[in-house]
PDB file of N, CA and C in Angstrom:
ATOM      1  N   MET A   1      24.211  10.378  35.571  1.00  0.00           N
ATOM      2  CA  MET A   1      22.851   9.967  35.232  1.00  0.00           C
ATOM      3  C   MET A   1      22.699   8.463  35.480  1.00  0.00           C
ATOM      4  N   LYS A   2      21.654   8.096  36.196  1.00  0.00           N
ATOM      5  CA  LYS A   2      21.423   6.701  36.527  1.00  0.00           C
ATOM      6  C   LYS A   2      20.840   5.966  35.321  1.00  0.00           C
ATOM      7  N   SER A   3      21.358   4.789  35.074  1.00  0.00           N
ATOM      8  CA  SER A   3      20.904   3.968  33.955  1.00  0.00           C
ATOM      9  C   SER A   3      19.567   3.312  34.279  1.00  0.00           C
ATOM     10  N   ASP A   4      18.715   3.189  33.268  1.00  0.00           N
ATOM     11  CA  ASP A   4      17.462   2.458  33.443  1.00  0.00           C
ATOM     12  C   ASP A   4      17.628   0.997  33.037  1.00  0.00           C
ATOM     13  N   LEU A   5      18.852   0.611  32.677  1.00  0.00           N
ATOM     14  CA  LEU A   5      19.097  -0.742  32.185  1.00  0.00           C
ATOM     15  C   LEU A   5      18.749  -1.829  33.214  1.00  0.00           C
ATOM     16  N   PRO A   6      19.098  -1.669  34.497  1.00  0.00           N
ATOM     17  CA  PRO A   6      18.678  -2.708  35.449  1.00  0.00           C
ATOM     18  C   PRO A   6      17.157  -2.898  35.473  1.00  0.00           C
ATOM     19  N   ASP A   7      16.408  -1.816  35.439  1.00  0.00           N
ATOM     20  CA  ASP A   7      14.944  -1.921  35.426  1.00  0.00           C
ATOM     21  C   ASP A   7      14.451  -2.537  34.117  1.00  0.00           C
ATOM     22  N   ARG A   8      15.071  -2.150  33.031  1.00  0.00           N
ATOM     23  CA  ARG A   8      14.653  -2.651  31.716  1.00  0.00           C
ATOM     24  C   ARG A   8      14.930  -4.152  31.593  1.00  0.00           C
ATOM     25  N   THR A   9      16.092  -4.604  32.065  1.00  0.00           N
ATOM     26  CA  THR A   9      16.396  -6.034  31.978  1.00  0.00           C
ATOM     27  C   THR A   9      15.543  -6.838  32.957  1.00  0.00           C
ATOM     28  N   PHE A  10      15.181  -6.225  34.093  1.00  0.00           N
ATOM     29  CA  PHE A  10      14.270  -6.890  35.031  1.00  0.00           C
ATOM     30  C   PHE A  10      12.889  -7.058  34.383  1.00  0.00           C
ATOM     31  N   ALA A  11      12.407  -6.016  33.739  1.00  0.00           N
ATOM     32  CA  ALA A  11      11.105  -6.082  33.066  1.00  0.00           C
ATOM     33  C   ALA A  11      11.125  -7.128  31.948  1.00  0.00           C
ATOM     34  N   PHE A  12      12.242  -7.216  31.246  1.00  0.00           N
ATOM     35  CA  PHE A  12      12.386  -8.221  30.194  1.00  0.00           C
ATOM     36  C   PHE A  12      12.315  -9.622  30.808  1.00  0.00           C
ATOM     37  N   ALA A  13      13.026  -9.834  31.904  1.00  0.00           N
ATOM     38  CA  ALA A  13      12.999 -11.134  32.581  1.00  0.00           C
ATOM     39  C   ALA A  13      11.586 -11.478  33.037  1.00  0.00           C
ATOM     40  N   GLU A  14      10.876 -10.481  33.537  1.00  0.00           N
ATOM     41  CA  GLU A  14       9.494 -10.690  33.974  1.00  0.00           C
ATOM     42  C   GLU A  14       8.623 -11.152  32.803  1.00  0.00           C
ATOM     43  N   ARG A  15       8.806 -10.546  31.650  1.00  0.00           N
ATOM     44  CA  ARG A  15       8.046 -10.937  30.453  1.00  0.00           C
ATOM     45  C   ARG A  15       8.388 -12.362  30.020  1.00  0.00           C
ATOM     46  N   ILE A  16       9.662 -12.730  30.137  1.00  0.00           N
ATOM     47  CA  ILE A  16      10.089 -14.092  29.791  1.00  0.00           C
ATOM     48  C   ILE A  16       9.438 -15.104  30.740  1.00  0.00           C
ATOM     49  N   VAL A  17       9.449 -14.803  32.038  1.00  0.00           N
ATOM     50  CA  VAL A  17       8.837 -15.700  33.027  1.00  0.00           C
ATOM     51  C   VAL A  17       7.356 -15.875  32.730  1.00  0.00           C
ATOM     52  N   LYS A  18       6.663 -14.776  32.471  1.00  0.00           N
ATOM     53  CA  LYS A  18       5.221 -14.856  32.195  1.00  0.00           C
ATOM     54  C   LYS A  18       4.936 -15.653  30.929  1.00  0.00           C
ATOM     55  N   LEU A  19       5.769 -15.470  29.911  1.00  0.00           N
ATOM     56  CA  LEU A  19       5.606 -16.244  28.674  1.00  0.00           C
ATOM     57  C   LEU A  19       5.773 -17.734  28.967  1.00  0.00           C
ATOM     58  N   CYS A  20       6.810 -18.082  29.697  1.00  0.00           N
ATOM     59  CA  CYS A  20       7.070 -19.491  30.007  1.00  0.00           C
ATOM     60  C   CYS A  20       5.952 -20.100  30.854  1.00  0.00           C
ATOM     61  N   LEU A  21       5.430 -19.339  31.802  1.00  0.00           N
ATOM     62  CA  LEU A  21       4.318 -19.827  32.627  1.00  0.00           C
ATOM     63  C   LEU A  21       3.063 -20.041  31.794  1.00  0.00           C
ATOM     64  N   ALA A  22       2.799 -19.142  30.883  1.00  0.00           N
ATOM     65  CA  ALA A  22       1.590 -19.221  30.060  1.00  0.00           C
ATOM     66  C   ALA A  22       1.667 -20.354  29.043  1.00  0.00           C
ATOM     67  N   LEU A  23       2.872 -20.774  28.714  1.00  0.00           N
ATOM     68  CA  LEU A  23       3.035 -21.760  27.645  1.00  0.00           C
ATOM     69  C   LEU A  23       3.582 -23.092  28.127  1.00  0.00           C
ATOM     70  N   GLU A  24       3.335 -23.406  29.382  1.00  0.00           N
ATOM     71  CA  GLU A  24       3.775 -24.715  29.870  1.00  0.00           C
ATOM     72  C   GLU A  24       3.188 -25.780  28.953  1.00  0.00           C
ATOM     73  N   SER A  25       4.015 -26.776  28.640  1.00  0.00           N
ATOM     74  CA  SER A  25       3.630 -27.749  27.633  1.00  0.00           C
ATOM     75  C   SER A  25       3.896 -29.173  28.103  1.00  0.00           C
ATOM     76  N   ASP A  26       3.119 -30.098  27.561  1.00  0.00           N
ATOM     77  CA  ASP A  26       3.359 -31.516  27.827  1.00  0.00           C
ATOM     78  C   ASP A  26       4.462 -32.055  26.919  1.00  0.00           C
ATOM     79  N   SER A  27       4.764 -31.325  25.868  1.00  0.00           N
ATOM     80  CA  SER A  27       5.813 -31.747  24.938  1.00  0.00           C
ATOM     81  C   SER A  27       7.179 -31.584  25.591  1.00  0.00           C
ATOM     82  N   SER A  28       7.976 -32.648  25.560  1.00  0.00           N
ATOM     83  CA  SER A  28       9.308 -32.562  26.176  1.00  0.00           C
ATOM     84  C   SER A  28      10.211 -31.621  25.398  1.00  0.00           C
ATOM     85  N   VAL A  29      10.027 -31.537  24.084  1.00  0.00           N
ATOM     86  CA  VAL A  29      10.832 -30.619  23.275  1.00  0.00           C
ATOM     87  C   VAL A  29      10.511 -29.178  23.647  1.00  0.00           C
ATOM     88  N   ALA A  30       9.239 -28.838  23.665  1.00  0.00           N
ATOM     89  CA  ALA A  30       8.829 -27.476  24.010  1.00  0.00           C
ATOM     90  C   ALA A  30       9.262 -27.126  25.425  1.00  0.00           C
ATOM     91  N   ALA A  31       9.103 -28.061  26.347  1.00  0.00           N
ATOM     92  CA  ALA A  31       9.479 -27.799  27.740  1.00  0.00           C
ATOM     93  C   ALA A  31      10.980 -27.544  27.863  1.00  0.00           C
ATOM     94  N   THR A  32      11.780 -28.300  27.133  1.00  0.00           N
ATOM     95  CA  THR A  32      13.231 -28.109  27.156  1.00  0.00           C
ATOM     96  C   THR A  32      13.608 -26.748  26.597  1.00  0.00           C
ATOM     97  N   LEU A  33      12.995 -26.373  25.491  1.00  0.00           N
ATOM     98  CA  LEU A  33      13.287 -25.066  24.889  1.00  0.00           C
ATOM     99  C   LEU A  33      12.857 -23.929  25.802  1.00  0.00           C
ATOM    100  N   MET A  34      11.719 -24.085  26.459  1.00  0.00           N
ATOM    101  CA  MET A  34      11.239 -23.041  27.364  1.00  0.00           C
ATOM    102  C   MET A  34      12.169 -22.899  28.573  1.00  0.00           C
ATOM    103  N   ARG A  35      12.693 -24.015  29.072  1.00  0.00           N
ATOM    104  CA  ARG A  35      13.651 -23.937  30.189  1.00  0.00           C
ATOM    105  C   ARG A  35      14.910 -23.191  29.769  1.00  0.00           C
ATOM    106  N   GLN A  36      15.375 -23.460  28.557  1.00  0.00           N
ATOM    107  CA  GLN A  36      16.561 -22.775  28.044  1.00  0.00           C
ATOM    108  C   GLN A  36      16.293 -21.269  27.937  1.00  0.00           C
ATOM    109  N   LEU A  37      15.124 -20.926  27.393  1.00  0.00           N
ATOM    110  CA  LEU A  37      14.743 -19.525  27.261  1.00  0.00           C
ATOM    111  C   LEU A  37      14.631 -18.866  28.629  1.00  0.00           C
ATOM    112  N   LEU A  38      14.017 -19.541  29.571  1.00  0.00           N
ATOM    113  CA  LEU A  38      13.844 -19.005  30.920  1.00  0.00           C
ATOM    114  C   LEU A  38      15.197 -18.737  31.582  1.00  0.00           C
ATOM    115  N   ARG A  39      16.112 -19.680  31.461  1.00  0.00           N
ATOM    116  CA  ARG A  39      17.433 -19.525  32.076  1.00  0.00           C
ATOM    117  C   ARG A  39      18.192 -18.362  31.456  1.00  0.00           C
ATOM    118  N   ALA A  40      18.260 -18.329  30.131  1.00  0.00           N
ATOM    119  CA  ALA A  40      19.026 -17.272  29.452  1.00  0.00           C
ATOM    120  C   ALA A  40      18.356 -15.906  29.605  1.00  0.00           C
ATOM    121  N   GLY A  41      17.044 -15.862  29.437  1.00  0.00           N
ATOM    122  CA  GLY A  41      16.331 -14.593  29.467  1.00  0.00           C
ATOM    123  C   GLY A  41      16.332 -13.898  30.811  1.00  0.00           C
ATOM    124  N   THR A  42      16.390 -14.684  31.887  1.00  0.00           N
ATOM    125  CA  THR A  42      16.439 -14.082  33.212  1.00  0.00           C
ATOM    126  C   THR A  42      17.874 -13.789  33.647  1.00  0.00           C
ATOM    127  N   SER A  43      18.822 -14.443  33.030  1.00  0.00           N
ATOM    128  CA  SER A  43      20.231 -14.253  33.385  1.00  0.00           C
ATOM    129  C   SER A  43      20.768 -12.892  32.939  1.00  0.00           C
ATOM    130  N   ILE A  44      20.184 -12.326  31.896  1.00  0.00           N
ATOM    131  CA  ILE A  44      20.637 -11.018  31.407  1.00  0.00           C
ATOM    132  C   ILE A  44      20.564  -9.999  32.545  1.00  0.00           C
ATOM    133  N   GLY A  45      19.383  -9.871  33.114  1.00  0.00           N
ATOM    134  CA  GLY A  45      19.176  -8.904  34.192  1.00  0.00           C
ATOM    135  C   GLY A  45      19.970  -9.226  35.443  1.00  0.00           C
ATOM    136  N   ALA A  46      20.127 -10.506  35.739  1.00  0.00           N
ATOM    137  CA  ALA A  46      20.900 -10.889  36.918  1.00  0.00           C
ATOM    138  C   ALA A  46      22.348 -10.433  36.789  1.00  0.00           C
ATOM    139  N   ASN A  47      22.912 -10.554  35.603  1.00  0.00           N
ATOM    140  CA  ASN A  47      24.290 -10.117  35.391  1.00  0.00           C
ATOM    141  C   ASN A  47      24.416  -8.600  35.375  1.00  0.00           C
ATOM    142  N   VAL A  48      23.438  -7.918  34.828  1.00  0.00           N
ATOM    143  CA  VAL A  48      23.439  -6.453  34.863  1.00  0.00           C
ATOM    144  C   VAL A  48      23.356  -5.989  36.314  1.00  0.00           C
ATOM    145  N   GLU A  49      22.525  -6.651  37.094  1.00  0.00           N
ATOM    146  CA  GLU A  49      22.381  -6.306  38.513  1.00  0.00           C
ATOM    147  C   GLU A  49      23.698  -6.543  39.260  1.00  0.00           C
ATOM    148  N   GLU A  50      24.343  -7.662  38.987  1.00  0.00           N
ATOM    149  CA  GLU A  50      25.634  -7.941  39.623  1.00  0.00           C
ATOM    150  C   GLU A  50      26.664  -6.882  39.249  1.00  0.00           C
ATOM    151  N   ALA A  51      26.622  -6.422  38.008  1.00  0.00           N
ATOM    152  CA  ALA A  51      27.582  -5.412  37.543  1.00  0.00           C
ATOM    153  C   ALA A  51      27.432  -4.098  38.297  1.00  0.00           C
ATOM    154  N   GLN A  52      26.240  -3.826  38.814  1.00  0.00           N
ATOM    155  CA  GLN A  52      26.021  -2.585  39.556  1.00  0.00           C
ATOM    156  C   GLN A  52      26.867  -2.549  40.831  1.00  0.00           C
ATOM    157  N   ALA A  53      27.252  -3.717  41.309  1.00  0.00           N
ATOM    158  CA  ALA A  53      28.073  -3.803  42.518  1.00  0.00           C
ATOM    159  C   ALA A  53      29.463  -4.361  42.191  1.00  0.00           C
ATOM    160  N   SER A  54      29.909  -4.135  40.969  1.00  0.00           N
ATOM    161  CA  SER A  54      31.201  -4.681  40.552  1.00  0.00           C
ATOM    162  C   SER A  54      32.338  -4.084  41.384  1.00  0.00           C
ATOM    163  N   GLU A  55      33.378  -4.861  41.528  1.00  0.00           N
ATOM    164  CA  GLU A  55      34.514  -4.460  42.346  1.00  0.00           C
ATOM    165  C   GLU A  55      35.552  -3.662  41.574  1.00  0.00           C
ATOM    166  N   SER A  56      35.479  -3.708  40.255  1.00  0.00           N
ATOM    167  CA  SER A  56      36.436  -2.995  39.411  1.00  0.00           C
ATOM    168  C   SER A  56      35.827  -2.817  38.024  1.00  0.00           C
ATOM    169  N   LYS A  57      36.493  -1.999  37.227  1.00  0.00           N
ATOM    170  CA  LYS A  57      36.036  -1.813  35.849  1.00  0.00           C
ATOM    171  C   LYS A  57      36.095  -3.139  35.093  1.00  0.00           C
ATOM    172  N   ARG A  58      37.146  -3.904  35.358  1.00  0.00           N
ATOM    173  CA  ARG A  58      37.296  -5.209  34.699  1.00  0.00           C
ATOM    174  C   ARG A  58      36.143  -6.138  35.082  1.00  0.00           C
ATOM    175  N   ASP A  59      35.778  -6.150  36.356  1.00  0.00           N
ATOM    176  CA  ASP A  59      34.666  -6.963  36.837  1.00  0.00           C
ATOM    177  C   ASP A  59      33.351  -6.504  36.196  1.00  0.00           C
ATOM    178  N   PHE A  60      33.179  -5.184  36.102  1.00  0.00           N
ATOM    179  CA  PHE A  60      31.994  -4.607  35.459  1.00  0.00           C
ATOM    180  C   PHE A  60      31.878  -5.089  34.016  1.00  0.00           C
ATOM    181  N   VAL A  61      32.955  -4.988  33.260  1.00  0.00           N
ATOM    182  CA  VAL A  61      32.953  -5.416  31.849  1.00  0.00           C
ATOM    183  C   VAL A  61      32.695  -6.924  31.759  1.00  0.00           C
ATOM    184  N   HIS A  62      33.276  -7.678  32.670  1.00  0.00           N
ATOM    185  CA  HIS A  62      33.072  -9.134  32.670  1.00  0.00           C
ATOM    186  C   HIS A  62      31.590  -9.471  32.848  1.00  0.00           C
ATOM    187  N   LYS A  63      30.943  -8.843  33.820  1.00  0.00           N
ATOM    188  CA  LYS A  63      29.524  -9.112  34.075  1.00  0.00           C
ATOM    189  C   LYS A  63      28.661  -8.708  32.876  1.00  0.00           C
ATOM    190  N   TYR A  64      28.987  -7.562  32.289  1.00  0.00           N
ATOM    191  CA  TYR A  64      28.232  -7.122  31.115  1.00  0.00           C
ATOM    192  C   TYR A  64      28.493  -8.026  29.923  1.00  0.00           C
ATOM    193  N   SER A  65      29.697  -8.548  29.817  1.00  0.00           N
ATOM    194  CA  SER A  65      30.014  -9.480  28.725  1.00  0.00           C
ATOM    195  C   SER A  65      29.194 -10.758  28.855  1.00  0.00           C
ATOM    196  N   ILE A  66      29.004 -11.220  30.078  1.00  0.00           N
ATOM    197  CA  ILE A  66      28.147 -12.390  30.292  1.00  0.00           C
ATOM    198  C   ILE A  66      26.710 -12.049  29.901  1.00  0.00           C
ATOM    199  N   ALA A  67      26.257 -10.855  30.264  1.00  0.00           N
ATOM    200  CA  ALA A  67      24.900 -10.425  29.898  1.00  0.00           C
ATOM    201  C   ALA A  67      24.739 -10.388  28.382  1.00  0.00           C
ATOM    202  N   VAL A  68      25.786  -9.969  27.656  1.00  0.00           N
ATOM    203  CA  VAL A  68      25.746  -9.969  26.186  1.00  0.00           C
ATOM    204  C   VAL A  68      25.545 -11.398  25.671  1.00  0.00           C
ATOM    205  N   LYS A  69      26.317 -12.326  26.201  1.00  0.00           N
ATOM    206  CA  LYS A  69      26.192 -13.725  25.773  1.00  0.00           C
ATOM    207  C   LYS A  69      24.795 -14.263  26.055  1.00  0.00           C
ATOM    208  N   GLU A  70      24.263 -13.938  27.210  1.00  0.00           N
ATOM    209  CA  GLU A  70      22.917 -14.411  27.563  1.00  0.00           C
ATOM    210  C   GLU A  70      21.848 -13.773  26.668  1.00  0.00           C
ATOM    211  N   ALA A  71      22.044 -12.507  26.298  1.00  0.00           N
ATOM    212  CA  ALA A  71      21.099 -11.841  25.388  1.00  0.00           C
ATOM    213  C   ALA A  71      21.133 -12.503  24.015  1.00  0.00           C
ATOM    214  N   ARG A  72      22.331 -12.847  23.557  1.00  0.00           N
ATOM    215  CA  ARG A  72      22.458 -13.554  22.281  1.00  0.00           C
ATOM    216  C   ARG A  72      21.740 -14.909  22.338  1.00  0.00           C
ATOM    217  N   GLU A  73      21.957 -15.622  23.431  1.00  0.00           N
ATOM    218  CA  GLU A  73      21.324 -16.931  23.576  1.00  0.00           C
ATOM    219  C   GLU A  73      19.800 -16.796  23.657  1.00  0.00           C
ATOM    220  N   THR A  74      19.335 -15.808  24.389  1.00  0.00           N
ATOM    221  CA  THR A  74      17.892 -15.566  24.486  1.00  0.00           C
ATOM    222  C   THR A  74      17.302 -15.305  23.105  1.00  0.00           C
ATOM    223  N   HIS A  75      17.977 -14.466  22.347  1.00  0.00           N
ATOM    224  CA  HIS A  75      17.523 -14.171  20.987  1.00  0.00           C
ATOM    225  C   HIS A  75      17.450 -15.449  20.156  1.00  0.00           C
ATOM    226  N   TYR A  76      18.429 -16.313  20.307  1.00  0.00           N
ATOM    227  CA  TYR A  76      18.459 -17.590  19.595  1.00  0.00           C
ATOM    228  C   TYR A  76      17.229 -18.437  19.940  1.00  0.00           C
ATOM    229  N   TRP A  77      16.954 -18.603  21.242  1.00  0.00           N
ATOM    230  CA  TRP A  77      15.819 -19.439  21.646  1.00  0.00           C
ATOM    231  C   TRP A  77      14.496 -18.849  21.180  1.00  0.00           C
ATOM    232  N   LEU A  78      14.376 -17.530  21.229  1.00  0.00           N
ATOM    233  CA  LEU A  78      13.150 -16.890  20.737  1.00  0.00           C
ATOM    234  C   LEU A  78      12.962 -17.160  19.245  1.00  0.00           C
ATOM    235  N   ARG A  79      14.034 -17.033  18.481  1.00  0.00           N
ATOM    236  CA  ARG A  79      13.969 -17.311  17.037  1.00  0.00           C
ATOM    237  C   ARG A  79      13.591 -18.761  16.773  1.00  0.00           C
ATOM    238  N   LEU A  80      14.190 -19.676  17.530  1.00  0.00           N
ATOM    239  CA  LEU A  80      13.910 -21.096  17.334  1.00  0.00           C
ATOM    240  C   LEU A  80      12.464 -21.434  17.688  1.00  0.00           C
ATOM    241  N   LEU A  81      11.974 -20.883  18.787  1.00  0.00           N
ATOM    242  CA  LEU A  81      10.581 -21.120  19.180  1.00  0.00           C
ATOM    243  C   LEU A  81       9.617 -20.593  18.123  1.00  0.00           C
ATOM    244  N   ALA A  82       9.939 -19.465  17.525  1.00  0.00           N
ATOM    245  CA  ALA A  82       9.088 -18.890  16.484  1.00  0.00           C
ATOM    246  C   ALA A  82       9.173 -19.716  15.194  1.00  0.00           C
ATOM    247  N   LYS A  83      10.375 -20.059  14.801  1.00  0.00           N
ATOM    248  CA  LYS A  83      10.594 -20.762  13.531  1.00  0.00           C
ATOM    249  C   LYS A  83       9.972 -22.154  13.527  1.00  0.00           C
ATOM    250  N   THR A  84       9.920 -22.784  14.683  1.00  0.00           N
ATOM    251  CA  THR A  84       9.345 -24.126  14.784  1.00  0.00           C
ATOM    252  C   THR A  84       7.856 -24.100  15.125  1.00  0.00           C
ATOM    253  N   ASP A  85       7.298 -22.900  15.198  1.00  0.00           N
ATOM    254  CA  ASP A  85       5.874 -22.702  15.490  1.00  0.00           C
ATOM    255  C   ASP A  85       5.442 -23.272  16.839  1.00  0.00           C
ATOM    256  N   ILE A  86       6.392 -23.404  17.757  1.00  0.00           N
ATOM    257  CA  ILE A  86       6.022 -23.790  19.116  1.00  0.00           C
ATOM    258  C   ILE A  86       5.255 -22.631  19.753  1.00  0.00           C
ATOM    259  N   ILE A  87       5.669 -21.427  19.416  1.00  0.00           N
ATOM    260  CA  ILE A  87       4.967 -20.213  19.816  1.00  0.00           C
ATOM    261  C   ILE A  87       4.750 -19.408  18.537  1.00  0.00           C
ATOM    262  N   PRO A  88       3.565 -18.847  18.339  1.00  0.00           N
ATOM    263  CA  PRO A  88       3.343 -18.065  17.130  1.00  0.00           C
ATOM    264  C   PRO A  88       4.364 -16.922  17.014  1.00  0.00           C
ATOM    265  N   PRO A  89       5.010 -16.800  15.857  1.00  0.00           N
ATOM    266  CA  PRO A  89       6.028 -15.755  15.676  1.00  0.00           C
ATOM    267  C   PRO A  89       5.545 -14.355  16.052  1.00  0.00           C
ATOM    268  N   SER A  90       4.288 -14.042  15.762  1.00  0.00           N
ATOM    269  CA  SER A  90       3.765 -12.707  16.069  1.00  0.00           C
ATOM    270  C   SER A  90       3.764 -12.448  17.578  1.00  0.00           C
ATOM    271  N   ARG A  91       3.597 -13.484  18.362  1.00  0.00           N
ATOM    272  CA  ARG A  91       3.602 -13.331  19.824  1.00  0.00           C
ATOM    273  C   ARG A  91       5.008 -13.051  20.347  1.00  0.00           C
ATOM    274  N   LEU A  92       6.019 -13.520  19.610  1.00  0.00           N
ATOM    275  CA  LEU A  92       7.397 -13.365  20.051  1.00  0.00           C
ATOM    276  C   LEU A  92       8.091 -12.120  19.503  1.00  0.00           C
ATOM    277  N   GLU A  93       7.495 -11.477  18.505  1.00  0.00           N
ATOM    278  CA  GLU A  93       8.146 -10.314  17.884  1.00  0.00           C
ATOM    279  C   GLU A  93       8.543  -9.225  18.882  1.00  0.00           C
ATOM    280  N   PRO A  94       7.666  -8.815  19.812  1.00  0.00           N
ATOM    281  CA  PRO A  94       8.076  -7.772  20.761  1.00  0.00           C
ATOM    282  C   PRO A  94       9.250  -8.201  21.650  1.00  0.00           C
ATOM    283  N   LEU A  95       9.243  -9.451  22.100  1.00  0.00           N
ATOM    284  CA  LEU A  95      10.345  -9.945  22.931  1.00  0.00           C
ATOM    285  C   LEU A  95      11.640 -10.052  22.125  1.00  0.00           C
ATOM    286  N   THR A  96      11.526 -10.504  20.902  1.00  0.00           N
ATOM    287  CA  THR A  96      12.710 -10.618  20.043  1.00  0.00           C
ATOM    288  C   THR A  96      13.296  -9.239  19.768  1.00  0.00           C
ATOM    289  N   ALA A  97      12.442  -8.262  19.525  1.00  0.00           N
ATOM    290  CA  ALA A  97      12.914  -6.891  19.293  1.00  0.00           C
ATOM    291  C   ALA A  97      13.605  -6.339  20.534  1.00  0.00           C
ATOM    292  N   GLU A  98      13.034  -6.588  21.711  1.00  0.00           N
ATOM    293  CA  GLU A  98      13.646  -6.116  22.951  1.00  0.00           C
ATOM    294  C   GLU A  98      14.979  -6.828  23.205  1.00  0.00           C
ATOM    295  N   ALA A  99      15.046  -8.116  22.913  1.00  0.00           N
ATOM    296  CA  ALA A  99      16.307  -8.851  23.066  1.00  0.00           C
ATOM    297  C   ALA A  99      17.382  -8.239  22.167  1.00  0.00           C
ATOM    298  N   ASN A 100      17.008  -7.877  20.940  1.00  0.00           N
ATOM    299  CA  ASN A 100      17.947  -7.224  20.018  1.00  0.00           C
ATOM    300  C   ASN A 100      18.422  -5.882  20.562  1.00  0.00           C
ATOM    301  N   GLU A 101      17.487  -5.088  21.081  1.00  0.00           N
ATOM    302  CA  GLU A 101      17.856  -3.780  21.631  1.00  0.00           C
ATOM    303  C   GLU A 101      18.767  -3.922  22.845  1.00  0.00           C
ATOM    304  N   LEU A 102      18.437  -4.853  23.723  1.00  0.00           N
ATOM    305  CA  LEU A 102      19.278  -5.077  24.899  1.00  0.00           C
ATOM    306  C   LEU A 102      20.678  -5.530  24.483  1.00  0.00           C
ATOM    307  N   LEU A 103      20.736  -6.397  23.498  1.00  0.00           N
ATOM    308  CA  LEU A 103      22.029  -6.865  22.992  1.00  0.00           C
ATOM    309  C   LEU A 103      22.863  -5.698  22.475  1.00  0.00           C
ATOM    310  N   ALA A 104      22.249  -4.810  21.724  1.00  0.00           N
ATOM    311  CA  ALA A 104      22.961  -3.641  21.188  1.00  0.00           C
ATOM    312  C   ALA A 104      23.447  -2.724  22.310  1.00  0.00           C
ATOM    313  N   ILE A 105      22.607  -2.480  23.291  1.00  0.00           N
ATOM    314  CA  ILE A 105      22.971  -1.608  24.413  1.00  0.00           C
ATOM    315  C   ILE A 105      24.111  -2.220  25.219  1.00  0.00           C
ATOM    316  N   LEU A 106      23.970  -3.486  25.556  1.00  0.00           N
ATOM    317  CA  LEU A 106      24.992  -4.169  26.361  1.00  0.00           C
ATOM    318  C   LEU A 106      26.329  -4.226  25.633  1.00  0.00           C
ATOM    319  N   THR A 107      26.278  -4.514  24.339  1.00  0.00           N
ATOM    320  CA  THR A 107      27.506  -4.568  23.534  1.00  0.00           C
ATOM    321  C   THR A 107      28.188  -3.211  23.514  1.00  0.00           C
ATOM    322  N   SER A 108      27.409  -2.159  23.349  1.00  0.00           N
ATOM    323  CA  SER A 108      27.947  -0.799  23.333  1.00  0.00           C
ATOM    324  C   SER A 108      28.615  -0.453  24.673  1.00  0.00           C
ATOM    325  N   ILE A 109      27.970  -0.807  25.768  1.00  0.00           N
ATOM    326  CA  ILE A 109      28.525  -0.540  27.087  1.00  0.00           C
ATOM    327  C   ILE A 109      29.853  -1.283  27.268  1.00  0.00           C
ATOM    328  N   CYS A 110      29.890  -2.527  26.828  1.00  0.00           N
ATOM    329  CA  CYS A 110      31.152  -3.301  26.938  1.00  0.00           C
ATOM    330  C   CYS A 110      32.261  -2.641  26.132  1.00  0.00           C
ATOM    331  N   LYS A 111      31.959  -2.244  24.913  1.00  0.00           N
ATOM    332  CA  LYS A 111      32.991  -1.634  24.045  1.00  0.00           C
ATOM    333  C   LYS A 111      33.497  -0.327  24.634  1.00  0.00           C
ATOM    334  N   LYS A 112      32.601   0.481  25.172  1.00  0.00           N
ATOM    335  CA  LYS A 112      32.990   1.779  25.745  1.00  0.00           C
ATOM    336  C   LYS A 112      33.841   1.626  27.003  1.00  0.00           C
ATOM    337  N   ASN A 113      33.658   0.544  27.723  1.00  0.00           N
ATOM    338  CA  ASN A 113      34.358   0.357  28.991  1.00  0.00           C
ATOM    339  C   ASN A 113      35.588  -0.524  28.910  1.00  0.00           C
ATOM    340  N   ARG A 114      35.908  -1.007  27.733  1.00  0.00           N
ATOM    341  CA  ARG A 114      37.110  -1.840  27.584  1.00  0.00           C
ATOM    342  C   ARG A 114      38.336  -0.977  27.515  1.00  0.00           C
TER     343      ARG A 114
END
């Protein structure tokens, strides 16, 4: 059965990009946080995509492990943006929930393949 995870992480990255584009700011603090979110949030899917062409099981787990770290970091930046009211928390709830779900899925895949 083919996984929908590459499509799901791509869609998540797309949502992160759109959020960052919509919230471009003159504030250097907000801009720095948005760059961090953009980098981490798009890296999840990039690593999942790389894992699809992994050369070995070890390489596959390595790529997914990086995706786990990036999902954790993305979740962190989303929480920080919400907590500091740079972005209204209600606007970030769906993305934060998806980041949590992706983190759980990726972690499970890593554990099963170790």
